[in-house]
Coordinates of C-alpha atoms in Angstrom, one line a residue:
M112 CA 0.0 0.0 0.0
L113 CA 1.3 3.4 -1.0
N114 CA 1.0 6.2 1.7
E115 CA 2.2 9.0 -0.5
Q116 CA 2.3 12.6 0.6
I117 CA 3.2 15.9 -1.2
A118 CA 5.6 18.4 0.3
K119 CA 4.9 21.9 -1.0
D120 CA 7.3 24.7 -1.7
V121 CA 10.4 22.5 -1.4
G122 CA 13.9 23.8 -1.8
P123 CA 15.3 26.8 -3.6
A124 CA 13.1 26.0 -6.7
H125 CA 9.9 25.8 -4.5
L126 CA 8.7 22.5 -6.0
D127 CA 6.1 19.9 -5.0
I128 CA 7.9 16.7 -4.0
A129 CA 6.0 13.5 -3.6
W130 CA 7.3 11.3 -0.8
E131 CA 6.6 8.3 1.4
Q132 CA 8.1 7.0 4.6
R133 CA 8.2 3.6 6.2
G134 CA 9.5 2.4 9.6
D135 CA 10.0 4.1 12.9
P136 CA 11.0 7.8 12.5
K137 CA 13.0 7.4 15.7
H138 CA 15.4 5.1 13.8
P139 CA 18.1 6.4 11.5
T140 CA 16.7 7.9 8.4
V141 CA 17.7 6.5 5.0
L142 CA 16.8 8.8 2.1
L143 CA 16.4 6.8 -1.0
V144 CA 17.2 8.6 -4.3
M145 CA 16.0 7.0 -7.5
G146 CA 17.5 7.2 -11.0
L147 CA 16.8 8.3 -14.5
A148 CA 13.2 7.6 -15.7
A149 CA 12.4 6.1 -12.3
Q150 CA 10.0 7.0 -9.5
L151 CA 9.6 6.3 -5.8
V152 CA 7.5 3.2 -6.7
N153 CA 10.5 1.7 -8.5
W154 CA 12.1 1.0 -5.1
P155 CA 10.9 -2.6 -4.5
L156 CA 8.6 -3.1 -1.5
G157 CA 10.5 -6.1 -0.4
F158 CA 13.7 -4.1 -0.4
L159 CA 12.0 -1.4 1.8
R160 CA 10.9 -4.1 4.2
A161 CA 14.4 -5.5 4.4
L162 CA 15.7 -2.0 5.4
V163 CA 12.9 -1.4 7.9
A164 CA 13.6 -4.9 9.4
R165 CA 17.1 -3.6 10.2
E166 CA 15.7 -0.7 12.3
L167 CA 15.9 1.9 9.6
H168 CA 13.5 4.7 8.9
V169 CA 13.1 4.9 5.1
V170 CA 12.0 7.9 3.0
R171 CA 11.6 7.5 -0.7
F172 CA 10.5 10.3 -3.1
D173 CA 10.0 11.3 -6.7
N174 CA 12.8 13.5 -8.1
R175 CA 11.7 16.6 -10.0
D176 CA 10.4 15.6 -13.5
S177 CA 9.2 12.2 -12.2
G178 CA 6.0 10.7 -10.7
H179 CA 3.9 13.2 -8.7
S180 CA 6.6 15.7 -8.1
T181 CA 6.8 18.9 -10.2
H182 CA 7.4 18.4 -13.9
M183 CA 9.4 21.2 -15.6
R184 CA 7.1 21.4 -18.5
D185 CA 7.9 25.1 -19.3
A186 CA 11.6 24.3 -19.7
P187 CA 13.3 24.4 -23.1
P188 CA 13.2 21.2 -25.2
P189 CA 16.1 19.0 -24.1
E190 CA 18.6 18.1 -26.7
L191 CA 20.5 15.1 -25.5
P192 CA 22.6 14.4 -28.6
A193 CA 23.8 18.0 -28.6
A194 CA 24.6 17.8 -24.9
L195 CA 26.7 14.8 -25.5
E196 CA 28.6 16.7 -28.1
G197 CA 29.2 19.5 -25.6
D198 CA 26.3 21.9 -26.3
L199 CA 24.7 22.2 -22.9
S200 CA 22.4 25.1 -23.8
S201 CA 19.2 23.0 -23.5
A202 CA 19.9 22.0 -19.9
S203 CA 17.1 23.5 -17.7
Y204 CA 18.7 22.2 -14.4
T205 CA 21.6 20.2 -13.1
L206 CA 22.2 17.5 -10.5
S207 CA 23.0 20.3 -8.1
D208 CA 19.4 21.5 -8.4
M209 CA 18.1 17.9 -7.9
A210 CA 20.4 17.6 -4.8
A211 CA 18.9 20.8 -3.5
D212 CA 15.4 19.4 -4.0
A213 CA 16.3 16.4 -1.8
V214 CA 17.8 18.6 0.9
G215 CA 14.7 20.7 0.7
L216 CA 12.6 17.6 1.4
L217 CA 14.8 16.9 4.5
D218 CA 14.0 20.5 5.6
A219 CA 10.3 19.9 5.0
L220 CA 10.4 16.7 7.1
K221 CA 12.5 18.5 9.8
I222 CA 15.3 16.0 9.5
D223 CA 18.7 17.5 10.1
A224 CA 20.8 14.8 8.4
A225 CA 20.1 11.5 6.7
H226 CA 21.9 8.4 5.4
V227 CA 21.7 9.0 1.7
V228 CA 21.3 6.0 -0.7
G229 CA 21.2 6.5 -4.4
A230 CA 20.7 4.1 -7.3
S231 CA 22.0 4.8 -10.9
L232 CA 21.4 8.5 -11.6
G233 CA 20.2 8.6 -8.0
G234 CA 23.7 7.7 -7.0
A235 CA 25.1 10.7 -8.8
I236 CA 22.5 12.9 -7.1
A237 CA 23.4 11.3 -3.7
Q238 CA 27.1 12.1 -4.4
T239 CA 26.2 15.6 -5.2
I240 CA 24.3 16.0 -1.9
A241 CA 27.3 14.8 0.0
I242 CA 29.6 17.2 -2.0
E243 CA 27.4 20.3 -1.7
H244 CA 25.5 19.7 1.5
P245 CA 28.0 17.7 3.7
T246 CA 26.4 18.5 7.0
R247 CA 23.1 16.9 5.9
V248 CA 24.7 13.5 5.2
R249 CA 25.5 10.9 7.9
S250 CA 26.6 8.2 5.4
L251 CA 26.6 7.8 1.6
T252 CA 25.7 4.7 -0.4
T253 CA 26.0 4.9 -4.2
M254 CA 24.8 1.9 -6.1
M255 CA 25.2 1.0 -9.8
S256 CA 26.4 4.6 -10.4
T257 CA 29.5 6.5 -11.6
T258 CA 31.5 9.7 -11.3
G259 CA 30.4 11.7 -14.3
D260 CA 33.7 11.0 -16.0
M261 CA 32.7 9.9 -19.5
S262 CA 35.6 7.4 -19.7
V263 CA 34.1 5.2 -17.0
G264 CA 30.7 3.7 -16.2
Q265 CA 29.4 3.9 -19.8
A266 CA 26.6 1.6 -21.1
H267 CA 27.7 -1.2 -23.4
P268 CA 26.8 -0.5 -27.0
A269 CA 24.8 -3.7 -27.4
T270 CA 22.8 -2.8 -24.3
M271 CA 22.0 0.7 -25.7
K272 CA 20.9 -0.8 -29.0
A273 CA 18.7 -3.4 -27.2
L274 CA 17.1 -0.8 -25.0
F275 CA 16.6 2.1 -27.3
G276 CA 16.4 0.6 -30.8
G277 CA 13.1 0.5 -32.6
P278 CA 10.0 2.7 -32.2
P279 CA 9.4 4.4 -28.9
A280 CA 6.9 3.0 -26.4
R281 CA 4.0 5.3 -25.9
T282 CA 0.9 3.4 -24.7
R283 CA 0.7 1.7 -21.3
E284 CA 0.9 -1.7 -22.9
E285 CA 4.0 -0.8 -24.9
V286 CA 5.7 0.8 -21.9
V287 CA 5.1 -2.2 -19.7
A288 CA 6.3 -4.6 -22.4
R289 CA 9.4 -2.5 -22.9
A290 CA 10.2 -2.7 -19.1
V291 CA 9.9 -6.5 -19.2
R292 CA 12.1 -6.7 -22.2
S293 CA 14.6 -4.3 -20.7
I294 CA 15.0 -6.2 -17.4
A295 CA 16.0 -9.2 -19.5
V296 CA 18.9 -7.1 -20.9
V297 CA 20.0 -5.0 -17.9
G298 CA 18.9 -7.2 -15.0
S299 CA 20.9 -9.6 -12.9
P300 CA 21.7 -12.9 -14.6
A301 CA 22.4 -14.7 -11.4
F302 CA 19.3 -13.3 -9.6
P303 CA 16.4 -13.5 -12.1
A304 CA 13.6 -10.9 -11.7
D305 CA 9.9 -11.8 -11.7
P306 CA 8.5 -10.5 -15.0
A307 CA 5.1 -10.0 -13.4
A308 CA 6.6 -7.9 -10.7
V309 CA 8.5 -5.8 -13.2
A310 CA 5.3 -5.3 -15.2
E311 CA 3.3 -4.3 -12.1
S312 CA 5.9 -1.7 -11.2
A313 CA 6.1 -0.3 -14.7
G314 CA 2.3 -0.1 -15.0
L315 CA 2.1 1.7 -11.6
A316 CA 4.8 4.2 -12.7
Y317 CA 3.0 4.8 -16.0
D318 CA -0.3 5.4 -14.3
R319 CA 1.3 7.9 -11.9
A320 CA 3.1 9.9 -14.7
H321 CA 4.6 9.0 -18.0
D322 CA 6.7 11.8 -19.4
E323 CA 9.3 11.0 -22.0
V324 CA 10.4 14.6 -22.3
A325 CA 11.0 14.8 -18.6
I326 CA 13.3 11.7 -18.9
A327 CA 15.3 13.6 -21.5
R328 CA 15.6 16.6 -19.3
Q329 CA 17.0 14.5 -16.5
A330 CA 19.5 12.9 -18.9
V331 CA 20.7 16.3 -20.1
A332 CA 21.0 17.5 -16.4
S333 CA 23.3 14.5 -15.8
V334 CA 25.5 15.3 -18.8
A335 CA 25.6 19.0 -18.0
S336 CA 26.8 18.3 -14.5
G337 CA 30.1 17.0 -15.7
D338 CA 32.8 15.0 -13.9
R339 CA 32.6 15.0 -10.2
T340 CA 35.9 13.1 -9.6
P341 CA 37.9 16.0 -8.0
L342 CA 34.9 17.0 -5.8
L343 CA 34.4 13.4 -4.7
R344 CA 37.8 13.5 -3.0
A345 CA 36.5 15.9 -0.5
I346 CA 33.7 13.7 0.8
D347 CA 34.3 12.9 4.4
V348 CA 31.5 10.5 5.6
P349 CA 31.4 6.7 5.7
T350 CA 30.7 5.6 2.1
L351 CA 29.6 2.4 0.5
V352 CA 30.0 1.9 -3.2
L353 CA 28.0 -1.1 -4.5
H354 CA 28.1 -2.3 -8.1
G355 CA 27.1 -5.4 -10.0
L356 CA 29.8 -7.1 -12.0
A357 CA 27.2 -8.0 -14.7
D358 CA 26.0 -4.4 -15.0
T359 CA 26.0 -3.4 -18.7
L360 CA 24.0 -0.2 -18.4
C361 CA 26.5 1.4 -16.0
D362 CA 29.8 -0.5 -16.4
P363 CA 31.4 -1.6 -13.1
S364 CA 34.3 0.8 -14.0
G365 CA 32.0 3.5 -12.8
G366 CA 31.7 2.0 -9.3
R367 CA 35.4 1.3 -9.1
A368 CA 36.2 4.9 -10.1
T369 CA 33.7 6.2 -7.5
A370 CA 35.3 4.2 -4.7
A371 CA 38.8 5.2 -5.8
A372 CA 37.8 8.9 -5.7
I373 CA 36.1 8.9 -2.2
P374 CA 38.6 8.6 0.6
G375 CA 38.0 5.4 2.7
A376 CA 35.1 4.3 0.6
E377 CA 34.1 0.6 0.9
L378 CA 33.7 -1.1 -2.5
V379 CA 31.3 -4.0 -2.8
L380 CA 31.2 -5.8 -6.2
I381 CA 28.6 -8.5 -6.6
D382 CA 29.0 -11.3 -9.1
G383 CA 25.9 -11.9 -11.2
M384 CA 24.2 -8.5 -10.3
G385 CA 23.2 -6.2 -13.2
H386 CA 21.4 -2.9 -13.1
N387 CA 18.5 -3.6 -10.8
L388 CA 17.6 -4.6 -7.3
P389 CA 16.5 -8.3 -7.6
P390 CA 14.8 -10.1 -4.7
G391 CA 17.7 -12.5 -4.3
L392 CA 19.9 -9.6 -3.2
W393 CA 17.6 -7.5 -1.0
A394 CA 18.8 -9.0 2.3
R395 CA 22.5 -8.8 1.3
I396 CA 22.3 -5.2 0.1
S397 CA 20.2 -4.0 3.0
E398 CA 22.7 -5.5 5.4
H399 CA 25.5 -3.6 3.7
I400 CA 23.5 -0.4 4.0
A401 CA 22.7 -1.0 7.6
A402 CA 26.4 -1.5 8.3
I403 CA 27.4 1.8 6.7
V404 CA 24.5 3.5 8.6
R405 CA 25.9 2.2 11.9
R406 CA 29.3 3.5 10.9
G407 CA 27.9 6.9 10.1
D408 CA 26.0 7.2 13.3
A409 CA 29.0 6.0 15.4
R410 CA 31.1 8.7 13.8
A411 CA 28.4 11.3 14.6
G412 CA 28.6 10.2 18.2
G413 CA 26.0 7.5 18.3
T414 CA 23.0 9.8 18.2
A415 CA 20.1 9.5 15.8
P416 CA 19.6 12.4 13.5
R417 CA 17.5 15.0 15.3
R418 CA 14.3 16.7 14.1
L419 CA 14.8 20.3 13.1
E420 CA 12.8 22.9 14.9
G421 CA 11.2 25.9 13.1
R422 CA 11.5 24.5 9.6

């Protein structure tokens, strides 16, 4: 069951941000940041349960331009091919803006600091939160993500062709079918996903908000944000970098480069894991996250993040 709420006037951009929480708010807060073309409902419920079972308070939300959060429909048309060639004039925002949205949500929820967990593009946003808002981050987990350096973490050409070749999916039926086909390409070969569960999640996301142009705006934002490697070296919180060795959408070189850039980062590489969170890995991944949360709280003096007053 989804118990979604809308926070109004969030962050410097004064956006609506859709969010949901699970678990006891007295436990350490884990802020889950989703990736490109994904919504809060794309965090599997079983994974959320695994985190809550480890005494974590989980907050998931829709980034700008996804789900029920504000869509930037008045922005200029995004030109991804041009951005990849160096023309960033069509970028209407950057990952810094998306990071500020997330911090604004923490303000709205009166949470002074959280353990930030990001997947794929969400990992890049999570890194940006840790870089630009260090006092709001107790620990950082970046999964199946990269540094912004275009020489690492790139999708394999065959994967790009399989995912984006052919006519675009527009109807609900087409979008759901594409999601099921895609998971067969980018998923975890050693930990098969349930096609019915993939279809259900894709259908739910379509029903909430299907916006292909918004997806392109997020992609341009990522390209426009550039290489974070020098800035990652300044991150000073316990950090977990988790990556699947079978990931062909974000090559494991991206995870290795991220861990190499962040001082003291723990690198966990998982055989047979691709670019998803399959049921067979929920317990293992949630235990890694719980461990980095414990390290973060211990470093902060063993106190749970306090609720802010007057915000």
